[in-house]
Amino acid sequence: MIESLQYEFMQNALAAGLLASIVCGIIGVYVVVNRMVFISGGIAHTAFGGVGLSFFLGISPMIGALFFAIASALGIGMISKKTKLPEDTAIGILWAVGMALGVIFIGLTPGYVPGISTYLFGNILIVSSGDLRLMLVLVTVIVSVIFLLYKGFFALSFDEEFGRLRGIPTGYLYFLLLCLIALSVIVMMQAVGIILVIALLTVPAAITKQFTYSMKKMMIFSILLSMLFTVSGLLISYELNIASGATIILVAGAGFIISLLFSKRSLY
Amino acid sequence: MKEEVVRLENVWVHYNRVPILEGINLAIYQHDFLGIIGPNGGGKSTLLKVILGLIKPDKGEIKVFGRPPEKSRERIGYLSQYKAFDRDFPISVWDVVLMARMGLYEMFKRYSEKDKKLAENALKTVEMLSYKDRQIGTLSGGQQQRVLIARALVSNPELLLLDEPTAGIDAAAQREFYELLKKLNEKTTIVLVSHDLTAVSVYVDKIACLNRKLFYHNSKEIRPEDIKAAYQCPIELIAHGVPHRVLKEH
């Protein structure tokens, strides 16, 4: 198992998994405590429209996906804050329309389009150095913003109205949080794919929430758990020669079930 | 003459073109302990939010400490209507109370020693300091309410706005809670909103009746015609036991 790490693709895969773990540990905590799982799913699936458009235009799929994810994050934010349309309705529509756009664009792209399943289900073994650089930039942005505005996001999450009374710009912070979720989706897309992103975003935070009521501790332990899931999933998939993204998710799912056995909180 | 704390002049608020507040005139003075009663949907919470500047009226003037409400927020403590917040939310009592020391610039800084001292004092006032490391959801309803009151008190507000503070608290805890307010009233002006007329009338000094329109005489007296106008059904209400000290002899 260890000798597999001498291959560059394994080193890249490992680096990608660790980077993805940092964001899903941090952003996942916000997603779980603010009950934004469905929103995150919507942003992730809309991003597939961007993947399709990128193939059609012949640019890097991550760029197109990034553009679509940010657009859908802002769209969901606008709809939930400025209109009376129910949020889940808006998300459901964006979710499916984004996927449909992706399918149409890929259909319009001449010739064979390789590796669609990479973006849907992830393939951490083909992460290039260019992808890694983009991921590193995104992770740096996400971590710095959270570090700088931690107290603001904390107020937004626990009691938005009270935060607003104290002069915290909760409206802007909500949009910013949606954008950070969009960036996280892009970081994780290579590792586990659009469809499986929500699992890696929610499972670690859902596990740690059962054992601590400190948000900072939740973040630290969620990062460590995600690292455990991605690295062990990666090694298992390599050994058994099965899909890496799906293996990571299954390891995480198993971890969640085991955590329930040790949970101190009553869950029903 | 006592100093005027809040002044509303002909304030109108609409929601979806339906009037919620109709031509409200109200003056609240220093050290008032005002209870605002009225049926659900009568605009009580809206009135508090107007005083906080969270809701902008369609018409009318509001002055809090002689300034626009947003400019006076630092001097106001607010307890919102009991929210069924996520009992599992990862937050300690201590962090709930410290939240009152946040602000646009403070958001980028750590809490100072002064912030911590103020939070400690507020928790002492409500006798909850020993619970400071507990997760908020592990406390009883009454204890949670005390913590939220502490949060409203942290910055030593001159005006305290309380929206249904005793909802979901048992009778014994309610009595203790009102005794606490009575004590706070020595230093602070208090406005308390409730639909529970009986409980409120025992403790407050002045009562106003609100159902879109406000009926208030700067005293504890409510005229039978006010109640009749505010609640559409006066007989039923009186039959449910309005203490007679509230009603004028008639």
PDB file of C-alpha atoms in Angstrom, chain B:
ATOM      1  CA  MET B   1     -40.824  65.794  34.246  1.00  0.00           C
ATOM      2  CA  LYS B   2     -38.987  62.565  33.596  1.00  0.00           C
ATOM      3  CA  GLU B   3     -36.828  62.217  30.542  1.00  0.00           C
ATOM      4  CA  GLU B   4     -38.557  60.894  27.458  1.00  0.00           C
ATOM      5  CA  VAL B   5     -37.008  57.630  26.232  1.00  0.00           C
ATOM      6  CA  VAL B   6     -39.194  56.636  23.281  1.00  0.00           C
ATOM      7  CA  ARG B   7     -41.509  58.782  21.209  1.00  0.00           C
ATOM      8  CA  LEU B   8     -43.702  57.497  18.366  1.00  0.00           C
ATOM      9  CA  GLU B   9     -45.828  59.889  16.369  1.00  0.00           C
ATOM     10  CA  ASN B  10     -48.531  58.669  14.023  1.00  0.00           C
ATOM     11  CA  VAL B  11     -46.632  55.481  13.118  1.00  0.00           C
ATOM     12  CA  TRP B  12     -48.136  53.257  10.420  1.00  0.00           C
ATOM     13  CA  VAL B  13     -46.820  49.836   9.371  1.00  0.00           C
ATOM     14  CA  HIS B  14     -48.294  47.673   6.619  1.00  0.00           C
ATOM     15  CA  TYR B  15     -47.563  44.110   5.649  1.00  0.00           C
ATOM     16  CA  ASN B  16     -48.794  43.090   2.201  1.00  0.00           C
ATOM     17  CA  ARG B  17     -50.909  46.253   2.205  1.00  0.00           C
ATOM     18  CA  VAL B  18     -52.687  45.125   5.373  1.00  0.00           C
ATOM     19  CA  PRO B  19     -52.176  47.583   8.219  1.00  0.00           C
ATOM     20  CA  ILE B  20     -50.401  46.092  11.246  1.00  0.00           C
ATOM     21  CA  LEU B  21     -49.981  49.331  13.180  1.00  0.00           C
ATOM     22  CA  GLU B  22     -52.404  52.209  12.655  1.00  0.00           C
ATOM     23  CA  GLY B  23     -51.408  55.706  13.700  1.00  0.00           C
ATOM     24  CA  ILE B  24     -49.529  54.783  16.869  1.00  0.00           C
ATOM     25  CA  ASN B  25     -48.727  57.629  19.256  1.00  0.00           C
ATOM     26  CA  LEU B  26     -46.702  56.623  22.261  1.00  0.00           C
ATOM     27  CA  ALA B  27     -44.372  58.256  24.750  1.00  0.00           C
ATOM     28  CA  ILE B  28     -42.306  56.131  27.133  1.00  0.00           C
ATOM     29  CA  TYR B  29     -40.499  57.822  30.008  1.00  0.00           C
ATOM     30  CA  GLN B  30     -37.427  56.952  32.048  1.00  0.00           C
ATOM     31  CA  HIS B  31     -38.068  54.220  34.646  1.00  0.00           C
ATOM     32  CA  ASP B  32     -41.408  53.285  33.138  1.00  0.00           C
ATOM     33  CA  PHE B  33     -42.322  49.615  33.438  1.00  0.00           C
ATOM     34  CA  LEU B  34     -44.796  49.391  30.607  1.00  0.00           C
ATOM     35  CA  GLY B  35     -46.750  46.262  29.759  1.00  0.00           C
ATOM     36  CA  ILE B  36     -48.217  46.081  26.274  1.00  0.00           C
ATOM     37  CA  ILE B  37     -51.021  43.567  25.996  1.00  0.00           C
ATOM     38  CA  GLY B  38     -53.262  42.633  23.134  1.00  0.00           C
ATOM     39  CA  PRO B  39     -54.402  39.678  21.056  1.00  0.00           C
ATOM     40  CA  ASN B  40     -51.986  37.620  18.944  1.00  0.00           C
ATOM     41  CA  GLY B  41     -51.398  39.309  15.620  1.00  0.00           C
ATOM     42  CA  GLY B  42     -52.229  42.674  17.172  1.00  0.00           C
ATOM     43  CA  GLY B  43     -48.819  44.096  16.249  1.00  0.00           C
ATOM     44  CA  LYS B  44     -47.042  43.846  19.603  1.00  0.00           C
ATOM     45  CA  SER B  45     -43.807  42.331  18.269  1.00  0.00           C
ATOM     46  CA  THR B  46     -43.938  44.685  15.284  1.00  0.00           C
ATOM     47  CA  LEU B  47     -44.110  47.660  17.637  1.00  0.00           C
ATOM     48  CA  LEU B  48     -40.955  46.529  19.455  1.00  0.00           C
ATOM     49  CA  LYS B  49     -39.163  45.986  16.159  1.00  0.00           C
ATOM     50  CA  VAL B  50     -40.156  49.482  15.062  1.00  0.00           C
ATOM     51  CA  ILE B  51     -38.620  50.869  18.264  1.00  0.00           C
ATOM     52  CA  LEU B  52     -35.449  48.882  17.474  1.00  0.00           C
ATOM     53  CA  GLY B  53     -35.400  50.139  13.910  1.00  0.00           C
ATOM     54  CA  LEU B  54     -35.634  46.579  12.538  1.00  0.00           C
ATOM     55  CA  ILE B  55     -38.886  47.495  10.782  1.00  0.00           C
ATOM     56  CA  LYS B  56     -39.228  50.829   8.998  1.00  0.00           C
ATOM     57  CA  PRO B  57     -42.673  52.386   9.299  1.00  0.00           C
ATOM     58  CA  ASP B  58     -44.500  53.455   6.140  1.00  0.00           C
ATOM     59  CA  LYS B  59     -45.447  56.684   7.833  1.00  0.00           C
ATOM     60  CA  GLY B  60     -44.663  58.479  11.074  1.00  0.00           C
ATOM     61  CA  GLU B  61     -41.792  59.524  13.313  1.00  0.00           C
ATOM     62  CA  ILE B  62     -39.811  57.486  15.854  1.00  0.00           C
ATOM     63  CA  LYS B  63     -37.277  58.849  18.261  1.00  0.00           C
ATOM     64  CA  VAL B  64     -35.388  56.733  20.780  1.00  0.00           C
ATOM     65  CA  PHE B  65     -33.343  58.803  23.233  1.00  0.00           C
ATOM     66  CA  GLY B  66     -34.081  61.698  20.905  1.00  0.00           C
ATOM     67  CA  ARG B  67     -32.380  60.031  17.932  1.00  0.00           C
ATOM     68  CA  PRO B  68     -33.371  57.655  15.119  1.00  0.00           C
ATOM     69  CA  PRO B  69     -33.753  54.107  16.503  1.00  0.00           C
ATOM     70  CA  GLU B  70     -30.758  52.598  14.647  1.00  0.00           C
ATOM     71  CA  LYS B  71     -28.495  55.199  16.259  1.00  0.00           C
ATOM     72  CA  SER B  72     -29.691  54.286  19.751  1.00  0.00           C
ATOM     73  CA  ARG B  73     -29.368  50.509  19.554  1.00  0.00           C
ATOM     74  CA  GLU B  74     -26.297  50.507  21.769  1.00  0.00           C
ATOM     75  CA  ARG B  75     -28.502  51.717  24.606  1.00  0.00           C
ATOM     76  CA  ILE B  76     -31.264  49.130  24.066  1.00  0.00           C
ATOM     77  CA  GLY B  77     -31.385  45.554  25.337  1.00  0.00           C
ATOM     78  CA  TYR B  78     -33.730  43.275  23.439  1.00  0.00           C
ATOM     79  CA  LEU B  79     -35.195  39.855  24.091  1.00  0.00           C
ATOM     80  CA  SER B  80     -36.968  38.518  21.027  1.00  0.00           C
ATOM     81  CA  GLN B  81     -39.993  36.267  21.114  1.00  0.00           C
ATOM     82  CA  TYR B  82     -39.060  32.771  22.264  1.00  0.00           C
ATOM     83  CA  LYS B  83     -37.566  31.055  19.295  1.00  0.00           C
ATOM     84  CA  ALA B  84     -37.457  27.341  19.028  1.00  0.00           C
ATOM     85  CA  PHE B  85     -33.767  27.602  18.190  1.00  0.00           C
ATOM     86  CA  ASP B  86     -31.828  24.465  17.501  1.00  0.00           C
ATOM     87  CA  ARG B  87     -31.361  22.952  20.961  1.00  0.00           C
ATOM     88  CA  ASP B  88     -28.328  21.106  19.660  1.00  0.00           C
ATOM     89  CA  PHE B  89     -26.626  24.247  18.379  1.00  0.00           C
ATOM     90  CA  PRO B  90     -22.961  24.020  19.379  1.00  0.00           C
ATOM     91  CA  ILE B  91     -22.860  27.038  21.690  1.00  0.00           C
ATOM     92  CA  SER B  92     -22.185  27.499  25.394  1.00  0.00           C
ATOM     93  CA  VAL B  93     -24.092  29.838  27.728  1.00  0.00           C
ATOM     94  CA  TRP B  94     -20.934  31.953  27.916  1.00  0.00           C
ATOM     95  CA  ASP B  95     -20.764  32.451  24.144  1.00  0.00           C
ATOM     96  CA  VAL B  96     -24.470  33.289  23.942  1.00  0.00           C
ATOM     97  CA  VAL B  97     -24.018  36.110  26.444  1.00  0.00           C
ATOM     98  CA  LEU B  98     -20.739  37.371  24.949  1.00  0.00           C
ATOM     99  CA  MET B  99     -22.516  37.750  21.621  1.00  0.00           C
ATOM    100  CA  ALA B 100     -23.981  40.971  22.999  1.00  0.00           C
ATOM    101  CA  ARG B 101     -20.482  42.486  22.815  1.00  0.00           C
ATOM    102  CA  MET B 102     -20.200  41.963  19.072  1.00  0.00           C
ATOM    103  CA  GLY B 103     -20.276  44.773  16.574  1.00  0.00           C
ATOM    104  CA  LEU B 104     -19.130  45.611  13.085  1.00  0.00           C
ATOM    105  CA  TYR B 105     -15.550  46.348  14.214  1.00  0.00           C
ATOM    106  CA  GLU B 106     -15.510  43.987  17.183  1.00  0.00           C
ATOM    107  CA  MET B 107     -16.300  41.191  14.706  1.00  0.00           C
ATOM    108  CA  PHE B 108     -12.636  41.168  13.654  1.00  0.00           C
ATOM    109  CA  LYS B 109     -11.261  41.158  17.198  1.00  0.00           C
ATOM    110  CA  ARG B 110     -11.139  38.815  20.135  1.00  0.00           C
ATOM    111  CA  TYR B 111     -13.349  39.543  23.109  1.00  0.00           C
ATOM    112  CA  SER B 112     -11.641  41.949  25.529  1.00  0.00           C
ATOM    113  CA  GLU B 113     -11.286  41.584  29.300  1.00  0.00           C
ATOM    114  CA  LYS B 114     -13.962  44.261  29.639  1.00  0.00           C
ATOM    115  CA  ASP B 115     -16.349  42.225  27.461  1.00  0.00           C
ATOM    116  CA  LYS B 116     -15.769  39.193  29.650  1.00  0.00           C
ATOM    117  CA  LYS B 117     -16.263  41.180  32.858  1.00  0.00           C
ATOM    118  CA  LEU B 118     -19.571  42.580  31.556  1.00  0.00           C
ATOM    119  CA  ALA B 119     -20.774  39.119  30.498  1.00  0.00           C
ATOM    120  CA  GLU B 120     -19.845  37.750  33.915  1.00  0.00           C
ATOM    121  CA  ASN B 121     -21.777  40.509  35.689  1.00  0.00           C
ATOM    122  CA  ALA B 122     -24.842  39.965  33.513  1.00  0.00           C
ATOM    123  CA  LEU B 123     -24.818  36.233  34.278  1.00  0.00           C
ATOM    124  CA  LYS B 124     -24.454  37.021  37.975  1.00  0.00           C
ATOM    125  CA  THR B 125     -27.475  39.327  37.824  1.00  0.00           C
ATOM    126  CA  VAL B 126     -29.676  36.500  36.529  1.00  0.00           C
ATOM    127  CA  GLU B 127     -27.937  33.994  38.832  1.00  0.00           C
ATOM    128  CA  MET B 128     -26.707  31.828  35.982  1.00  0.00           C
ATOM    129  CA  LEU B 129     -22.929  32.283  36.237  1.00  0.00           C
ATOM    130  CA  SER B 130     -22.377  28.715  37.440  1.00  0.00           C
ATOM    131  CA  TYR B 131     -23.962  27.449  34.216  1.00  0.00           C
ATOM    132  CA  LYS B 132     -21.621  29.374  31.926  1.00  0.00           C
ATOM    133  CA  ASP B 133     -19.956  26.320  30.370  1.00  0.00           C
ATOM    134  CA  ARG B 134     -23.182  24.424  29.724  1.00  0.00           C
ATOM    135  CA  GLN B 135     -24.512  23.995  26.214  1.00  0.00           C
ATOM    136  CA  ILE B 136     -27.594  26.203  25.884  1.00  0.00           C
ATOM    137  CA  GLY B 137     -29.940  23.361  24.932  1.00  0.00           C
ATOM    138  CA  THR B 138     -29.207  21.406  28.114  1.00  0.00           C
ATOM    139  CA  LEU B 139     -30.889  24.096  30.261  1.00  0.00           C
ATOM    140  CA  SER B 140     -34.575  24.267  31.156  1.00  0.00           C
ATOM    141  CA  GLY B 141     -36.847  26.778  29.407  1.00  0.00           C
ATOM    142  CA  GLY B 142     -36.711  29.159  32.353  1.00  0.00           C
ATOM    143  CA  GLN B 143     -32.926  28.945  32.582  1.00  0.00           C
ATOM    144  CA  GLN B 144     -32.562  29.540  28.828  1.00  0.00           C
ATOM    145  CA  GLN B 145     -34.739  32.626  29.160  1.00  0.00           C
ATOM    146  CA  ARG B 146     -32.535  33.906  31.997  1.00  0.00           C
ATOM    147  CA  VAL B 147     -29.471  33.484  29.823  1.00  0.00           C
ATOM    148  CA  LEU B 148     -31.121  35.414  27.004  1.00  0.00           C
ATOM    149  CA  ILE B 149     -32.067  38.146  29.490  1.00  0.00           C
ATOM    150  CA  ALA B 150     -28.432  38.237  30.585  1.00  0.00           C
ATOM    151  CA  ARG B 151     -27.449  38.724  26.962  1.00  0.00           C
ATOM    152  CA  ALA B 152     -29.869  41.652  26.742  1.00  0.00           C
ATOM    153  CA  LEU B 153     -28.359  43.130  29.929  1.00  0.00           C
ATOM    154  CA  VAL B 154     -24.664  42.787  29.117  1.00  0.00           C
ATOM    155  CA  SER B 155     -24.105  46.295  27.845  1.00  0.00           C
ATOM    156  CA  ASN B 156     -26.104  47.850  30.718  1.00  0.00           C
ATOM    157  CA  PRO B 157     -28.957  49.077  28.519  1.00  0.00           C
ATOM    158  CA  GLU B 158     -31.064  52.050  29.546  1.00  0.00           C
ATOM    159  CA  LEU B 159     -34.072  50.597  27.761  1.00  0.00           C
ATOM    160  CA  LEU B 160     -35.056  46.925  27.858  1.00  0.00           C
ATOM    161  CA  LEU B 161     -37.531  45.557  25.308  1.00  0.00           C
ATOM    162  CA  LEU B 162     -38.940  42.115  26.125  1.00  0.00           C
ATOM    163  CA  ASP B 163     -41.149  40.186  23.726  1.00  0.00           C
ATOM    164  CA  GLU B 164     -43.255  37.521  25.486  1.00  0.00           C
ATOM    165  CA  PRO B 165     -40.466  36.798  27.980  1.00  0.00           C
ATOM    166  CA  THR B 166     -42.454  34.294  30.053  1.00  0.00           C
ATOM    167  CA  ALA B 167     -43.790  32.142  27.232  1.00  0.00           C
ATOM    168  CA  GLY B 168     -43.070  28.492  27.920  1.00  0.00           C
ATOM    169  CA  ILE B 169     -41.943  29.049  31.530  1.00  0.00           C
ATOM    170  CA  ASP B 170     -43.712  27.480  34.490  1.00  0.00           C
ATOM    171  CA  ALA B 171     -45.555  29.620  37.043  1.00  0.00           C
ATOM    172  CA  ALA B 172     -42.881  29.544  39.756  1.00  0.00           C
ATOM    173  CA  ALA B 173     -40.124  30.546  37.338  1.00  0.00           C
ATOM    174  CA  GLN B 174     -42.397  33.290  36.004  1.00  0.00           C
ATOM    175  CA  ARG B 175     -42.790  34.832  39.444  1.00  0.00           C
ATOM    176  CA  GLU B 176     -39.028  34.813  40.000  1.00  0.00           C
ATOM    177  CA  PHE B 177     -38.562  36.309  36.580  1.00  0.00           C
ATOM    178  CA  TYR B 178     -40.917  39.225  37.268  1.00  0.00           C
ATOM    179  CA  GLU B 179     -39.205  39.854  40.613  1.00  0.00           C
ATOM    180  CA  LEU B 180     -35.925  40.096  38.706  1.00  0.00           C
ATOM    181  CA  LEU B 181     -37.458  42.595  36.270  1.00  0.00           C
ATOM    182  CA  LYS B 182     -38.801  44.637  39.168  1.00  0.00           C
ATOM    183  CA  LYS B 183     -35.253  44.911  40.486  1.00  0.00           C
ATOM    184  CA  LEU B 184     -33.843  45.821  37.071  1.00  0.00           C
ATOM    185  CA  ASN B 185     -36.525  48.479  36.695  1.00  0.00           C
ATOM    186  CA  GLU B 186     -34.803  50.569  39.383  1.00  0.00           C
ATOM    187  CA  LYS B 187     -32.135  51.412  36.813  1.00  0.00           C
ATOM    188  CA  THR B 188     -33.733  50.576  33.474  1.00  0.00           C
ATOM    189  CA  THR B 189     -36.820  51.507  31.524  1.00  0.00           C
ATOM    190  CA  ILE B 190     -38.667  48.293  30.631  1.00  0.00           C
ATOM    191  CA  VAL B 191     -41.229  47.603  27.929  1.00  0.00           C
ATOM    192  CA  LEU B 192     -42.739  44.149  28.112  1.00  0.00           C
ATOM    193  CA  VAL B 193     -45.038  42.646  25.527  1.00  0.00           C
ATOM    194  CA  SER B 194     -47.377  39.817  26.474  1.00  0.00           C
ATOM    195  CA  HIS B 195     -50.709  38.288  25.656  1.00  0.00           C
ATOM    196  CA  ASP B 196     -51.037  37.175  29.281  1.00  0.00           C
ATOM    197  CA  LEU B 197     -52.862  40.127  30.796  1.00  0.00           C
ATOM    198  CA  THR B 198     -53.252  38.611  34.261  1.00  0.00           C
ATOM    199  CA  ALA B 199     -49.579  37.980  34.893  1.00  0.00           C
ATOM    200  CA  VAL B 200     -48.421  41.275  33.459  1.00  0.00           C
ATOM    201  CA  SER B 201     -50.887  43.487  35.307  1.00  0.00           C
ATOM    202  CA  VAL B 202     -49.560  42.470  38.720  1.00  0.00           C
ATOM    203  CA  TYR B 203     -46.011  43.640  38.077  1.00  0.00           C
ATOM    204  CA  VAL B 204     -45.981  46.492  35.585  1.00  0.00           C
ATOM    205  CA  ASP B 205     -46.642  50.134  36.416  1.00  0.00           C
ATOM    206  CA  LYS B 206     -48.376  51.085  33.210  1.00  0.00           C
ATOM    207  CA  ILE B 207     -50.447  49.131  30.730  1.00  0.00           C
ATOM    208  CA  ALA B 208     -51.164  49.763  27.072  1.00  0.00           C
ATOM    209  CA  CYS B 209     -53.571  47.770  24.940  1.00  0.00           C
ATOM    210  CA  LEU B 210     -52.598  47.113  21.331  1.00  0.00           C
ATOM    211  CA  ASN B 211     -54.616  45.726  18.481  1.00  0.00           C
ATOM    212  CA  ARG B 212     -53.370  47.613  15.436  1.00  0.00           C
ATOM    213  CA  LYS B 213     -54.420  50.759  17.317  1.00  0.00           C
ATOM    214  CA  LEU B 214     -52.893  51.606  20.701  1.00  0.00           C
ATOM    215  CA  PHE B 215     -54.975  52.412  23.759  1.00  0.00           C
ATOM    216  CA  TYR B 216     -52.836  54.003  26.425  1.00  0.00           C
ATOM    217  CA  HIS B 217     -53.307  56.668  29.085  1.00  0.00           C
ATOM    218  CA  ASN B 218     -49.794  56.728  30.560  1.00  0.00           C
ATOM    219  CA  SER B 219     -51.102  54.828  33.571  1.00  0.00           C
ATOM    220  CA  LYS B 220     -52.055  51.370  34.721  1.00  0.00           C
ATOM    221  CA  GLU B 221     -55.679  51.992  33.974  1.00  0.00           C
ATOM    222  CA  ILE B 222     -57.423  50.493  30.986  1.00  0.00           C
ATOM    223  CA  ARG B 223     -60.926  51.644  30.277  1.00  0.00           C
ATOM    224  CA  PRO B 224     -63.484  48.972  29.502  1.00  0.00           C
ATOM    225  CA  GLU B 225     -64.062  50.583  26.109  1.00  0.00           C
ATOM    226  CA  ASP B 226     -60.332  50.210  25.328  1.00  0.00           C
ATOM    227  CA  ILE B 227     -60.417  46.491  25.976  1.00  0.00           C
ATOM    228  CA  LYS B 228     -63.615  46.264  23.987  1.00  0.00           C
ATOM    229  CA  ALA B 229     -61.947  48.036  21.093  1.00  0.00           C
ATOM    230  CA  ALA B 230     -58.673  46.106  21.314  1.00  0.00           C
ATOM    231  CA  TYR B 231     -60.129  42.671  21.874  1.00  0.00           C
ATOM    232  CA  GLN B 232     -63.285  42.285  19.867  1.00  0.00           C
ATOM    233  CA  CYS B 233     -64.928  40.290  22.627  1.00  0.00           C
ATOM    234  CA  PRO B 234     -64.859  42.123  25.975  1.00  0.00           C
ATOM    235  CA  ILE B 235     -67.245  39.969  27.972  1.00  0.00           C
ATOM    236  CA  GLU B 236     -65.337  36.771  27.375  1.00  0.00           C
ATOM    237  CA  LEU B 237     -62.080  38.419  28.348  1.00  0.00           C
ATOM    238  CA  ILE B 238     -63.404  39.785  31.603  1.00  0.00           C
ATOM    239  CA  ALA B 239     -64.975  36.462  32.402  1.00  0.00           C
ATOM    240  CA  HIS B 240     -61.508  34.916  32.111  1.00  0.00           C
ATOM    241  CA  GLY B 241     -60.409  37.040  35.043  1.00  0.00           C
ATOM    242  CA  VAL B 242     -58.966  40.439  34.328  1.00  0.00           C
ATOM    243  CA  PRO B 243     -57.858  41.669  37.753  1.00  0.00           C
ATOM    244  CA  HIS B 244     -60.168  44.457  38.746  1.00  0.00           C
ATOM    245  CA  ARG B 245     -57.410  46.791  39.763  1.00  0.00           C
ATOM    246  CA  VAL B 246     -56.727  47.209  36.046  1.00  0.00           C
ATOM    247  CA  LEU B 247     -60.259  48.232  35.259  1.00  0.00           C
ATOM    248  CA  LYS B 248     -61.703  51.491  36.389  1.00  0.00           C
ATOM    249  CA  GLU B 249     -64.645  51.352  38.751  1.00  0.00           C
ATOM    250  CA  HIS B 250     -67.743  51.173  36.656  1.00  0.00           C
TER     251      HIS B 250
END
